[in-house]
Short mmCIF file of C-alpha atoms and ligand atoms in Angstrom, two decimals:
data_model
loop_
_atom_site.label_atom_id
_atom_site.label_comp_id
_atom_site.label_asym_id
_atom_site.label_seq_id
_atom_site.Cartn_x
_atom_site.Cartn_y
_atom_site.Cartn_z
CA UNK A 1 36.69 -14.14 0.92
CA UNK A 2 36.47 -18.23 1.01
CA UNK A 3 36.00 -20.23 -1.92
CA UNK A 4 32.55 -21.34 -0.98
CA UNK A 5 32.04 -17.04 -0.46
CA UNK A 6 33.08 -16.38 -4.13
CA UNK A 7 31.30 -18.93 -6.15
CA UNK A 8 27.17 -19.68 -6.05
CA UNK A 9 27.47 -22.91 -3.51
CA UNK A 10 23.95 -23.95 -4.44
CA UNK A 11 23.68 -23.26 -8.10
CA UNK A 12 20.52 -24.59 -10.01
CA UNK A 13 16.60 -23.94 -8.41
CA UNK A 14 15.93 -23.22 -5.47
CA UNK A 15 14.70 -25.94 -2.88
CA UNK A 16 10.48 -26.65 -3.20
CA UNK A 17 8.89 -25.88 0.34
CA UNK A 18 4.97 -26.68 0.57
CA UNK A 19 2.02 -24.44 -0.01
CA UNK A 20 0.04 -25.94 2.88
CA UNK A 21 -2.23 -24.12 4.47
CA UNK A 22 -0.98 -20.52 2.66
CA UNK A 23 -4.21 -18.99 2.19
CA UNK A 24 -5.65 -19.15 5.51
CA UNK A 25 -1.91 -18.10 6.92
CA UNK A 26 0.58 -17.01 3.95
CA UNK A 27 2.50 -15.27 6.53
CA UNK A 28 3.55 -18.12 8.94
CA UNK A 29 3.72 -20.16 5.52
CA UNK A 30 6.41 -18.08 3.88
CA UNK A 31 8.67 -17.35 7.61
CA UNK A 32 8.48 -21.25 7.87
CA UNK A 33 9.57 -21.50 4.00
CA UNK A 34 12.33 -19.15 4.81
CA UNK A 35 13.87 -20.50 8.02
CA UNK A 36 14.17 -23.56 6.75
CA UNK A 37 15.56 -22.67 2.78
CA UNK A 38 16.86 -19.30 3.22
CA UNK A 39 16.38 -15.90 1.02
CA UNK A 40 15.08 -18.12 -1.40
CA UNK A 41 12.91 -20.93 -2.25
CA UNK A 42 10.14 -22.01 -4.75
CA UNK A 43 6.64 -22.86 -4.36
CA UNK A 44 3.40 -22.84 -5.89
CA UNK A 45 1.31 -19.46 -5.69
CA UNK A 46 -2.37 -19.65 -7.24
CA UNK A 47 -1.35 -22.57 -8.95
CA UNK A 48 1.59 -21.38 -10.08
CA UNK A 49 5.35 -22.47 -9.68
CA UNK A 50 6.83 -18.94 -8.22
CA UNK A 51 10.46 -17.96 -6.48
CA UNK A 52 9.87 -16.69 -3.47
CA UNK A 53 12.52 -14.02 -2.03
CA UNK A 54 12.18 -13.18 1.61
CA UNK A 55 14.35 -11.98 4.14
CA UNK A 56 15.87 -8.62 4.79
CA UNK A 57 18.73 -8.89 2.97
CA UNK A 58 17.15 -11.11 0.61
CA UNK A 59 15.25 -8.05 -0.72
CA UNK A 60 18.56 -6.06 -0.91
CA UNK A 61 19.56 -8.52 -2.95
CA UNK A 62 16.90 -8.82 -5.12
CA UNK A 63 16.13 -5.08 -5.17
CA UNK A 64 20.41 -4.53 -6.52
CA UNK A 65 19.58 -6.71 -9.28
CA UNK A 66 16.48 -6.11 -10.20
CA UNK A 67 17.11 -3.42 -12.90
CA UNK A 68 17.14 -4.94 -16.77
CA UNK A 69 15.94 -8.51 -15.37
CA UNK A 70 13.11 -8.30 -13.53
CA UNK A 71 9.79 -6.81 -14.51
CA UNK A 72 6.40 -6.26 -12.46
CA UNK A 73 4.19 -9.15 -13.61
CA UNK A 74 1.11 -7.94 -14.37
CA UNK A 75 -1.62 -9.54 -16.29
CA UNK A 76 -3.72 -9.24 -19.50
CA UNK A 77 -6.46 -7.39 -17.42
CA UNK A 78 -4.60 -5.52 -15.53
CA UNK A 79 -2.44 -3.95 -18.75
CA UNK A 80 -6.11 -3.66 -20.68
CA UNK A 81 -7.77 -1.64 -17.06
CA UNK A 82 -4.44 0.91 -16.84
CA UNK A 83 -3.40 1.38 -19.92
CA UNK A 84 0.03 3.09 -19.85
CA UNK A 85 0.00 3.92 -16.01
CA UNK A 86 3.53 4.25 -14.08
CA UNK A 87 3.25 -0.10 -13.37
CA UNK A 88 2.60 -1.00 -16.46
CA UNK A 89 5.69 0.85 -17.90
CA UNK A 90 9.21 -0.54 -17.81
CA UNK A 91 12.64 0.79 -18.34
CA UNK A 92 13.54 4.71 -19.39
CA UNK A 93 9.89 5.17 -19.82
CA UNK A 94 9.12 3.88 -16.81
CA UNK A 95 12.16 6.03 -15.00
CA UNK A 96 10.37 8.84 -16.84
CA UNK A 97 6.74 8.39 -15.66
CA UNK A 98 8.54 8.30 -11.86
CA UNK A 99 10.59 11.34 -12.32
CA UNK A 100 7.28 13.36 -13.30
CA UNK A 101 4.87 12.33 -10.93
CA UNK A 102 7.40 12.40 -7.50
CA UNK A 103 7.21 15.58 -6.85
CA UNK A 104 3.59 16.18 -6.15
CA UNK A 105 3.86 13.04 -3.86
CA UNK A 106 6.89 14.14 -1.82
CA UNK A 107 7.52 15.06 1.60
CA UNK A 108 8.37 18.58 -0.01
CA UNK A 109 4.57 18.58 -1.04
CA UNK A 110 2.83 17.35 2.05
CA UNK A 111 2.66 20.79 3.89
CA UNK A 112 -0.04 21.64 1.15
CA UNK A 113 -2.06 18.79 1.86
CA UNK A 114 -2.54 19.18 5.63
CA UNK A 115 -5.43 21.64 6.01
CA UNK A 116 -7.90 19.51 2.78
CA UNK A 117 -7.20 15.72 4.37
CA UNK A 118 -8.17 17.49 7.70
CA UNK A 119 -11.66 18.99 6.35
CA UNK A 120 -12.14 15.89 4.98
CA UNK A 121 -11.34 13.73 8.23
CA UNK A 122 -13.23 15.70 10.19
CA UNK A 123 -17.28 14.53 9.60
CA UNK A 124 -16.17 11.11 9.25
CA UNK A 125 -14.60 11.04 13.01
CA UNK A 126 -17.12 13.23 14.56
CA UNK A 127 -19.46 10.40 13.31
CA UNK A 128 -17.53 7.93 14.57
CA UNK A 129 -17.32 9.73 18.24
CA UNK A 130 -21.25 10.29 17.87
CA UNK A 131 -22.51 7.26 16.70
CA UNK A 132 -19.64 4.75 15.96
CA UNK A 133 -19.76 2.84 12.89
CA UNK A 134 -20.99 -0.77 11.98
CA UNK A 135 -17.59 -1.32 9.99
CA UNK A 136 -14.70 0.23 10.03
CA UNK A 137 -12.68 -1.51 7.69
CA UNK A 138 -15.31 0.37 4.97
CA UNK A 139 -15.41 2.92 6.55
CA UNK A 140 -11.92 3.74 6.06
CA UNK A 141 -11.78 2.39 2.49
CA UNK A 142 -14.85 5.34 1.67
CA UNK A 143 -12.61 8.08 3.81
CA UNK A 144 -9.44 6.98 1.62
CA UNK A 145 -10.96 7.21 -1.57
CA UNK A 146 -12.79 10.76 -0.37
CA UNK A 147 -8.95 11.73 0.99
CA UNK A 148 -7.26 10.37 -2.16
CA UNK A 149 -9.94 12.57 -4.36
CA UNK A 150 -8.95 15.55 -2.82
CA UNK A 151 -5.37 15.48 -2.62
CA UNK A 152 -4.86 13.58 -6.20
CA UNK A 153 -8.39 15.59 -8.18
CA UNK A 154 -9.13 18.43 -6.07
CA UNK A 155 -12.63 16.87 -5.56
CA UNK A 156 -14.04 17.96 -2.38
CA UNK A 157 -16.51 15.82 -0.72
CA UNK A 158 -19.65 17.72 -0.96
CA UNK A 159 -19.24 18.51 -4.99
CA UNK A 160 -21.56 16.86 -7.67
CA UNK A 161 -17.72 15.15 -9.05
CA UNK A 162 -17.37 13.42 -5.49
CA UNK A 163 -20.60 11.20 -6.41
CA UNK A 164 -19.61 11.19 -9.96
CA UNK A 165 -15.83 10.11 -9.05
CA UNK A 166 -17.08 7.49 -6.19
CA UNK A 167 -19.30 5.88 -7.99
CA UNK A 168 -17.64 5.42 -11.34
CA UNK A 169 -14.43 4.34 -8.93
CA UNK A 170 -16.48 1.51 -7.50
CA UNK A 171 -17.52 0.29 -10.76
CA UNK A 172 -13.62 0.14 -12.24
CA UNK A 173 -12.13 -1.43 -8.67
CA UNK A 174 -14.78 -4.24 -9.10
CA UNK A 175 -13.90 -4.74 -13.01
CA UNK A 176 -9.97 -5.36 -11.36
CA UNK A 177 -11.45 -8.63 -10.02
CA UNK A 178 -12.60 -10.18 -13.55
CA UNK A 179 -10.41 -13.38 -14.30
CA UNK A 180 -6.92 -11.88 -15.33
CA UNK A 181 -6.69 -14.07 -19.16
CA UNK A 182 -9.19 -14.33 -22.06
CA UNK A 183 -12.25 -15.36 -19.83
CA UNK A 184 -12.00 -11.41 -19.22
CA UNK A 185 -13.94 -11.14 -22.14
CA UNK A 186 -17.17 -13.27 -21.11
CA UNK A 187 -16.82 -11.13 -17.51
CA UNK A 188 -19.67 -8.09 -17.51
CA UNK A 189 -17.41 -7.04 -14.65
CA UNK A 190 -14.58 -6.10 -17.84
CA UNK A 191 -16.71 -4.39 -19.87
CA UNK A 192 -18.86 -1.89 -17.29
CA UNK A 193 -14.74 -1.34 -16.19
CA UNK A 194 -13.74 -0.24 -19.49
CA UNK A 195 -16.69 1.95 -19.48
CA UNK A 196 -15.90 3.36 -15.80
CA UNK A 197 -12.41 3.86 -17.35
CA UNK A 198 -13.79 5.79 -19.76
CA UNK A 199 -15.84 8.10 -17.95
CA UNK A 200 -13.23 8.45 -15.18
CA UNK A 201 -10.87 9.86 -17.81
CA UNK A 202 -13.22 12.36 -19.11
CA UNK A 203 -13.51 13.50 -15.23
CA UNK A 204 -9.81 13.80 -14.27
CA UNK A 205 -9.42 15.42 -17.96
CA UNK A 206 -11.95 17.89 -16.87
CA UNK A 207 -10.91 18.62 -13.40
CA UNK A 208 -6.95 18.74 -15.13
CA UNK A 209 -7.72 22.26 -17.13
CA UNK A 210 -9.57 23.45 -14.14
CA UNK A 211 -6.56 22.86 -11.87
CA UNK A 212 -4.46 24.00 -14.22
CA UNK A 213 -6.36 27.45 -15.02
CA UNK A 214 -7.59 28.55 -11.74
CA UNK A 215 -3.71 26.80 -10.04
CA UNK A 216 -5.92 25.31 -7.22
CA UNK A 217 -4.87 24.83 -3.67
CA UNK A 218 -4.15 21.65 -1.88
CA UNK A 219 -4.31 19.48 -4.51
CA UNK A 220 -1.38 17.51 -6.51
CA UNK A 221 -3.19 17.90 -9.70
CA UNK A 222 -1.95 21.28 -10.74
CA UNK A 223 1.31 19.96 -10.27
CA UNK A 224 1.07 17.02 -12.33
CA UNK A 225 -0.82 18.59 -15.31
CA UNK A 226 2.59 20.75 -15.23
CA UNK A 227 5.00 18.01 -15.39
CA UNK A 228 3.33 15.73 -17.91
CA UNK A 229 2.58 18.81 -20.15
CA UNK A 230 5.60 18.06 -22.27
CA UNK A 231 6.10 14.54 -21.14
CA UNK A 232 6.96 12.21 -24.59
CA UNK A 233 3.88 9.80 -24.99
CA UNK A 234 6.12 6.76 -23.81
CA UNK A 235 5.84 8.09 -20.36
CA UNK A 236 2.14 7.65 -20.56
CA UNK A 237 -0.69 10.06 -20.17
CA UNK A 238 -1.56 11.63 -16.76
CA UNK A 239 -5.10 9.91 -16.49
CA UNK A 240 -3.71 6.28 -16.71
CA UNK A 241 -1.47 7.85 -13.73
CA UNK A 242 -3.90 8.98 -11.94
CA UNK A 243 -6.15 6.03 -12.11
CA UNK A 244 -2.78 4.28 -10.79
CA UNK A 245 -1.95 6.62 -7.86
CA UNK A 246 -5.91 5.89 -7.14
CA UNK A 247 -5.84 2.48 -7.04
CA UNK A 248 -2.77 1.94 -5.17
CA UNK A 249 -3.59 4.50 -2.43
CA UNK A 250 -6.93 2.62 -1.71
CA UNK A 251 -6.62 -1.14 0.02
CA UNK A 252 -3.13 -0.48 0.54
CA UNK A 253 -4.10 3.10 2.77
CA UNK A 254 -7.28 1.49 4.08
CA UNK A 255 -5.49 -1.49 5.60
CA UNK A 256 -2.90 0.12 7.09
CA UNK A 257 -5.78 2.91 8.90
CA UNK A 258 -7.66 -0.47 10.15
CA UNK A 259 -4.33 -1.84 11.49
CA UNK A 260 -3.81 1.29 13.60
CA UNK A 261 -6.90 2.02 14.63
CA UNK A 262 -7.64 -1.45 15.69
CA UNK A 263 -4.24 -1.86 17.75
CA UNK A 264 -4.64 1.54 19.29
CA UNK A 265 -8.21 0.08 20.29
CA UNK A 266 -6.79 -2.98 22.48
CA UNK A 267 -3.70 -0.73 23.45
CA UNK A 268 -5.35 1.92 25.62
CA UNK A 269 -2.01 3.08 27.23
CA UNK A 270 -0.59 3.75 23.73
CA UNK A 271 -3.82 5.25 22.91
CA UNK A 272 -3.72 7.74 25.66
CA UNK A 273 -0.35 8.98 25.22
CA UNK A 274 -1.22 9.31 21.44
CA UNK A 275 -4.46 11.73 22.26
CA UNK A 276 -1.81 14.22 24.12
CA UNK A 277 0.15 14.11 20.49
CA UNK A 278 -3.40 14.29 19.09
CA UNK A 279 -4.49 17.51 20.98
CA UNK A 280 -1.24 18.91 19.89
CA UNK A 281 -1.93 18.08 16.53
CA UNK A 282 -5.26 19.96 16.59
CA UNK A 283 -3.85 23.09 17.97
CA UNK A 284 -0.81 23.43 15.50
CA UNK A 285 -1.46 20.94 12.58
CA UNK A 286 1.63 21.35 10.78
CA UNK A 287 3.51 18.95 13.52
CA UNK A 288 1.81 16.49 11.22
CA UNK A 289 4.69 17.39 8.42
CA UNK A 290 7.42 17.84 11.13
CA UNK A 291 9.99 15.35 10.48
CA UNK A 292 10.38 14.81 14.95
CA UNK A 293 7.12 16.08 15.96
CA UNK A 294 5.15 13.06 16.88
CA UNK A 295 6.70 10.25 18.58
CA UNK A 296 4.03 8.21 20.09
CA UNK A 297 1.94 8.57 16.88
CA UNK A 298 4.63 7.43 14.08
CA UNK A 299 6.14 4.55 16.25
CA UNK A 300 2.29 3.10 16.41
CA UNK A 301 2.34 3.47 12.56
CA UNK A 302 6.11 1.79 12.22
CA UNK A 303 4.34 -0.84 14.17
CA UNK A 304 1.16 -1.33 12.84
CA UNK A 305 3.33 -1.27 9.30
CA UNK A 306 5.97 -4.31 10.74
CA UNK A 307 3.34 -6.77 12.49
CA UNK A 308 0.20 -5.55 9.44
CA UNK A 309 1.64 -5.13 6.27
CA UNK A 310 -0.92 -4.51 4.30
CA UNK A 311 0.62 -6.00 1.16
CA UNK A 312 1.21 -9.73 0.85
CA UNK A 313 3.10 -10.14 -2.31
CA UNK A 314 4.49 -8.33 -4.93
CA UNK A 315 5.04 -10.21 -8.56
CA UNK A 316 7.91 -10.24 -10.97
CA UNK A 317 9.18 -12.41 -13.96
CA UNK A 318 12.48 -12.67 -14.80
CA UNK A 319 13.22 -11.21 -18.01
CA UNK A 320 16.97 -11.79 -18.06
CA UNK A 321 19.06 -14.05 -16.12
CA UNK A 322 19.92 -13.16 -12.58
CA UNK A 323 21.84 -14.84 -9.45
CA UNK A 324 19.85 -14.62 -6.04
CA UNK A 325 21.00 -16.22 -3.08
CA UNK A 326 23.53 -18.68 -4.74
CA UNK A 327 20.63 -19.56 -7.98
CA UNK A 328 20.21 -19.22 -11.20
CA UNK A 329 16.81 -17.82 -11.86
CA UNK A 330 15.88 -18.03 -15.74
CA UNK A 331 14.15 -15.95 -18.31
CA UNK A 332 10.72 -16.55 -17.80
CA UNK A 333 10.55 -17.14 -13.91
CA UNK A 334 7.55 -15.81 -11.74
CA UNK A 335 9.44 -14.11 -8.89
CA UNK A 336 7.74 -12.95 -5.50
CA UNK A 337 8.73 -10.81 -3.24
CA UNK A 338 6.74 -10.18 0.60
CA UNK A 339 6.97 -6.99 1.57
CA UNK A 340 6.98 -8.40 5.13
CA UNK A 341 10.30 -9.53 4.95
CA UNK A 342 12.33 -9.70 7.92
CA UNK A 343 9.49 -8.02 9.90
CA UNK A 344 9.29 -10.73 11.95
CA UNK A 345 12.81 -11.33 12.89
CA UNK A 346 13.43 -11.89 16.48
CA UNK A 347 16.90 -10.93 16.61
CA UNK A 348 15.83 -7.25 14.71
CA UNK A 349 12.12 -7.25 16.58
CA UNK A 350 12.16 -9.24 19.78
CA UNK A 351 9.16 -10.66 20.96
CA UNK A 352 7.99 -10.33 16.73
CA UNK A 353 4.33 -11.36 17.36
CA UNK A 354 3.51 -8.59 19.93
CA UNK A 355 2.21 -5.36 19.29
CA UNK A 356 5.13 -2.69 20.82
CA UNK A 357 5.23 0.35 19.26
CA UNK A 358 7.91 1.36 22.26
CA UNK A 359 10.54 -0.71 20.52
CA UNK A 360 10.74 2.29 18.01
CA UNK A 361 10.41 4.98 20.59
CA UNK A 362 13.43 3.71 22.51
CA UNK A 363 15.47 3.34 19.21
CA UNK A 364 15.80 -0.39 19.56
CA UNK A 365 14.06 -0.95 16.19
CA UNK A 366 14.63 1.71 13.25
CA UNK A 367 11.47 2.15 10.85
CA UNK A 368 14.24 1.93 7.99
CA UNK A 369 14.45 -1.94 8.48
CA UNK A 370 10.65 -1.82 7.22
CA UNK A 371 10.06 -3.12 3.42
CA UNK A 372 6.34 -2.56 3.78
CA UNK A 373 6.52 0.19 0.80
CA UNK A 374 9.04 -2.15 -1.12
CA UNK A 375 12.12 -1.09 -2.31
CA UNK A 376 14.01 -0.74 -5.82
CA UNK A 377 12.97 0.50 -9.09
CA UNK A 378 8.77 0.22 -8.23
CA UNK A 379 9.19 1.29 -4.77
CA UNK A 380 5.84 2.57 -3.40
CA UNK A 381 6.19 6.96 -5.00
CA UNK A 382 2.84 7.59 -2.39
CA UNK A 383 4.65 6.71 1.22
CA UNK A 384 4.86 9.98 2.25
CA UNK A 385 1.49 10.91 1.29
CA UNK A 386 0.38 7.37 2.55
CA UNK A 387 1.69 8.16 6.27
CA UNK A 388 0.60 11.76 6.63
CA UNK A 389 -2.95 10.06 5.12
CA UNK A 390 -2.78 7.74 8.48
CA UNK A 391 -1.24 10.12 10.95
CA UNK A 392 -3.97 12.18 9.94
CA UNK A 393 -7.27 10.06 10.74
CA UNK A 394 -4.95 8.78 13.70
CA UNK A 395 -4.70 12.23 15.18
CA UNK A 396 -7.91 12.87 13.90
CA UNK A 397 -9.76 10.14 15.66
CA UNK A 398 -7.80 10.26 19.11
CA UNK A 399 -9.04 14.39 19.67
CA UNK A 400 -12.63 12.92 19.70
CA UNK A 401 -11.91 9.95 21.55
CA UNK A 402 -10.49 6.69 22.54
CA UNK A 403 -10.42 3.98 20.04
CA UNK A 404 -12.78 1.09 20.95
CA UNK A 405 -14.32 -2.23 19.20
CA UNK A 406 -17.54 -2.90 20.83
CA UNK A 407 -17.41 -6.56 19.28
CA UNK A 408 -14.12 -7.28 20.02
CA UNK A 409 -10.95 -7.50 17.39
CA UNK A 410 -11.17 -9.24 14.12
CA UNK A 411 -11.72 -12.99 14.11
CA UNK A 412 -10.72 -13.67 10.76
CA UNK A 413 -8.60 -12.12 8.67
CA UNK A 414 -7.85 -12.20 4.70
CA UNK A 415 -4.31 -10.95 3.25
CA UNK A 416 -5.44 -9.63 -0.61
CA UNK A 417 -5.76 -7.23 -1.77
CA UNK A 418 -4.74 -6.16 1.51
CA UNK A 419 -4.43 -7.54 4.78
CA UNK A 420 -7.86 -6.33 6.26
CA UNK A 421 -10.47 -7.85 8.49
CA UNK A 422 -13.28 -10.52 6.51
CA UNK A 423 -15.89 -9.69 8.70
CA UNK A 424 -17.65 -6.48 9.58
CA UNK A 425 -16.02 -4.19 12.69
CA UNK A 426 -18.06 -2.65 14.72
CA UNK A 427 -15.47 0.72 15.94
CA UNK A 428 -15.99 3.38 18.36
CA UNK A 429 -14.70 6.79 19.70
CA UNK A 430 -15.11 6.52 23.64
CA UNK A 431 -15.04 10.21 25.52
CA UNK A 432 -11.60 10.10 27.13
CA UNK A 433 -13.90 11.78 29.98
C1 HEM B 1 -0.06 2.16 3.49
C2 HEM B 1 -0.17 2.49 2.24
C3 HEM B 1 0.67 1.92 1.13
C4 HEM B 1 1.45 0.79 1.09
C5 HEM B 1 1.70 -0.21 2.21
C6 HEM B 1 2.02 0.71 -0.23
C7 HEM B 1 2.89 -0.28 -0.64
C8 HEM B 1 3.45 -0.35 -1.90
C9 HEM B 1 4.38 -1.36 -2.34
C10 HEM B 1 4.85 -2.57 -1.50
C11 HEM B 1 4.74 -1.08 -3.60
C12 HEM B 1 5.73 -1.85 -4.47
C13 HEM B 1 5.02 -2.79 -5.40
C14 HEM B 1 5.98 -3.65 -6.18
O1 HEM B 1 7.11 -3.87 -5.75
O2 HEM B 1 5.56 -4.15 -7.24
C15 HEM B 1 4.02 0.12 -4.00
C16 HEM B 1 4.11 0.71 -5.24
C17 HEM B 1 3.39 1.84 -5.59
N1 HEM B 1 2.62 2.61 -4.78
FE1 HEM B 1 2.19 2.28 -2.85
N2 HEM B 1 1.58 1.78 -0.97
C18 HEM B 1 0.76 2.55 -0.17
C19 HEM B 1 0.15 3.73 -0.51
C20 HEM B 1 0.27 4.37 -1.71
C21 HEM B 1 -0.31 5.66 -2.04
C22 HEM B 1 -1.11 6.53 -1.09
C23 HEM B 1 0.00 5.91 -3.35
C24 HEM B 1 -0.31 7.10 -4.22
C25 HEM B 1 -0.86 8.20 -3.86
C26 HEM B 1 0.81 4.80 -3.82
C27 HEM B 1 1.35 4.70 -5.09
C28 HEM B 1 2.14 3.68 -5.51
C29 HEM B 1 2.60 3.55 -6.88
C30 HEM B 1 2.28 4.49 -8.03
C31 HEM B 1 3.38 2.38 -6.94
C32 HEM B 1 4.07 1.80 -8.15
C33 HEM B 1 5.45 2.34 -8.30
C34 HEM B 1 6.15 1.82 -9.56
O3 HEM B 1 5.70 0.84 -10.15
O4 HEM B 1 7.15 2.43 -9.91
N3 HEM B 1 0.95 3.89 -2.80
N4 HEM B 1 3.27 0.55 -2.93
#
């Protein structure tokens, strides 16, 4: 190893690289900020002086050291709306919370799931092939939350609790956009949040002892009230959980759906060799849980997960010293991380820009060289749930029809919570006839 190998060579902060022009494209801003500084480089985010670690090894880095040093930054608000869930939590008792919920989220678990997410998928794209739909970017947020209710409460969508659930979920999502400090207080968004907090809680209690007495199908729940029956209170009760698992299966899920569904849209050879997988699906549906059943359907989610990621950041602060790239990052330190890092990397994605789902088809590009679920100690627990969620509406959509957009693609585009379209998205299901 050379001398300039074995000691930091740039020791101190990291170089300052503009904000310009980061909210309209953060994307472009941050690949610019990295090609020019490296892994790592600082700049202001919201007003805020913040590390920024990109690249793919970057992330390795940053995901080795993480443990002890770094912790997920959240706010006042955020700590106050989830209580004790699993991002909130930090060390053993955060290593605990993980080791209790994983299971029900697993690959291992996902053949349970299969039959519910279909029943509930199914109204929502017969609509879609009868009628299209004004917006699909809500549309997809309503059939996530119905899908996430199901799989996470056992709430089916025809049941007095879907109503209940839906409406009291609407009411805590909006209280997550109250200002994050003490103005919280003066926000009327807070307090009805508090109170759909509340009231959400009583319902998951509820449907909890039902799972758990009648041990229902298809549902995660009687799992979970089995693992966190003699969980120690550090871990956190199950309803802060599943308030978690709720909230970040919703934009996150929702984005991701639009993504494919509008690529498969402007794609329409990909599209048609996905409806063969697609009638396949519908005859035998467990190929959705086969690990190589598939192809043309998972590389157009490995792509839509590279060039859409539906997560800009994710926030850290430095709680101990650590090294990244060559500097010294102190106690105290905001730390970002994009979960697009390295997605756009010509010499691991040529022609990065383009929409090619064949580049994971031919094995040229390996879904594994994808941070879009994060990595490390919060790595995302619902990607396997996540994916069968989207191969699911994908297969879903593609028996009734071929993806269209009567308007034409999204002209403008926001990145938080979630990279989704600003404006509404006219979407269609054209007879393949
Ligand atoms: C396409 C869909 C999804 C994407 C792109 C996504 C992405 C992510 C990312 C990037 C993280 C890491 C955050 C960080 O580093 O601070 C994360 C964490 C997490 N995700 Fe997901 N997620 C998705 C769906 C889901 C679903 C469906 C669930 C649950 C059912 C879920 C549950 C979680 C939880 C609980 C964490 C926090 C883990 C921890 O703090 O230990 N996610 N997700």
């Amino acid at each position: 190893m050379s001398e300039s190998a074995a000691a930091p060579a740039t020791a101190g902060l990291p170089l300052r690289h503009p904000e310009r022009g980061f909210v309209t494209d953060p994307l472009g801003v941050l690949q610019e900020g990295h090609r020019r500084n490296g892994p790592v480089f600082r700049m202001p985010v919201d007003g805020v002086e913040t590390v920024l670690v990109g690249t793919w090894a970057g992330l390795g880095e940053l995901f080795a050291a993480e443990r002890g040093r770094l912790e997920v930054l959240n706010t006042p608000l955020v700590h106050d709306l989830f209580g004790r869930a699993l991002f909130n939590l930090t060390a053993e008792h955060h290593g605990e919370a993980r080791r209790r919920l994983r299971p029900a989220l697993s690959g291992r678990a996902l053949p349970g799931y299969v039959a519910p997410l279909l029943e509930v998928i199914g109204p929502t794209v017969d609509r879609w092939a009868l009628h299209g739909t004004a917006d699909l970017h809500e549309q997809v947020r309503r059939l996530t939350g119905a899908m996430s209710a199901r799989v996470l409460l056992g709430i089916s969508p025809g049941e007095a609790d879907a109503a209940r659930f839906a409406a009291a979920f609407e009411v805590f999502v909006l209280a997550t956009g109250a200002p994050p400090g003490p103005a919280r207080y003066a926000d009327r968004r807070y307090w009805a949040g508090r109170s759909a907090r509340r009231e959400l809680h009583a319902l998951f209690a509820r449907r909890a002892a039902q799972a758990a007495r009648d041990s229902a199908d298809g549902t995660a729940l009687a799992g979970l009230v089995a693992a966190f029956a003699d969980a120690p209170a550090a871990a956190g009760p199950l309803e802060d959980h599943l308030l978690a698992l709720l909230i970040a299966a919703r934009e996150t899920t929702a984005s991701l759906l639009t993504w494919c569904l509008v690529e498969l849209a402007g794609h329409r050879e990909h599209a048609e060799l996905a409806a063969a997988e697609a009638r396949a699906v519908a005859a035998d549906p467990g190929r959705l849980v086969a690990r190589d059943a598939l192809p043309v359907l998972r590389s157009v989610l490995a792509e839509s997960l590279r060039l859409h990621t539906p997560n800009l950041l994710s926030m850290r602060e430095a709680v101990c010293p650590l090294t990244l790239a060559g500097h010294r990052i102190e106690p105290g330190t905001r730390v970002a991380y994009s979960p697009s890092a390295g997605h756009f990397d010509p010499e691991v994605f040529p022609r990065p820009r383009q929409f090619r789902p064949g580049r994971f088809l031919a094995g040229q590009a390996n879904a594994s060289r994808l941070w879009a679920f994060g990595g490390g100690a919060h790595a995302c627990l619902g990607r396997p749930l996540a994916e069968l969620m989207a191969l699911a509406v994908m297969a879903g959509a593609l028996h009734k029809g071929l993806p269209t957009l009567p308007a034409g693609p999204p002209a403008q585009i926001t990145f938080r919570p979630a990279k989704a379209p600003v404006d509404q998205l006219p979407f269609a299901l054209e007879s393949a006839s």
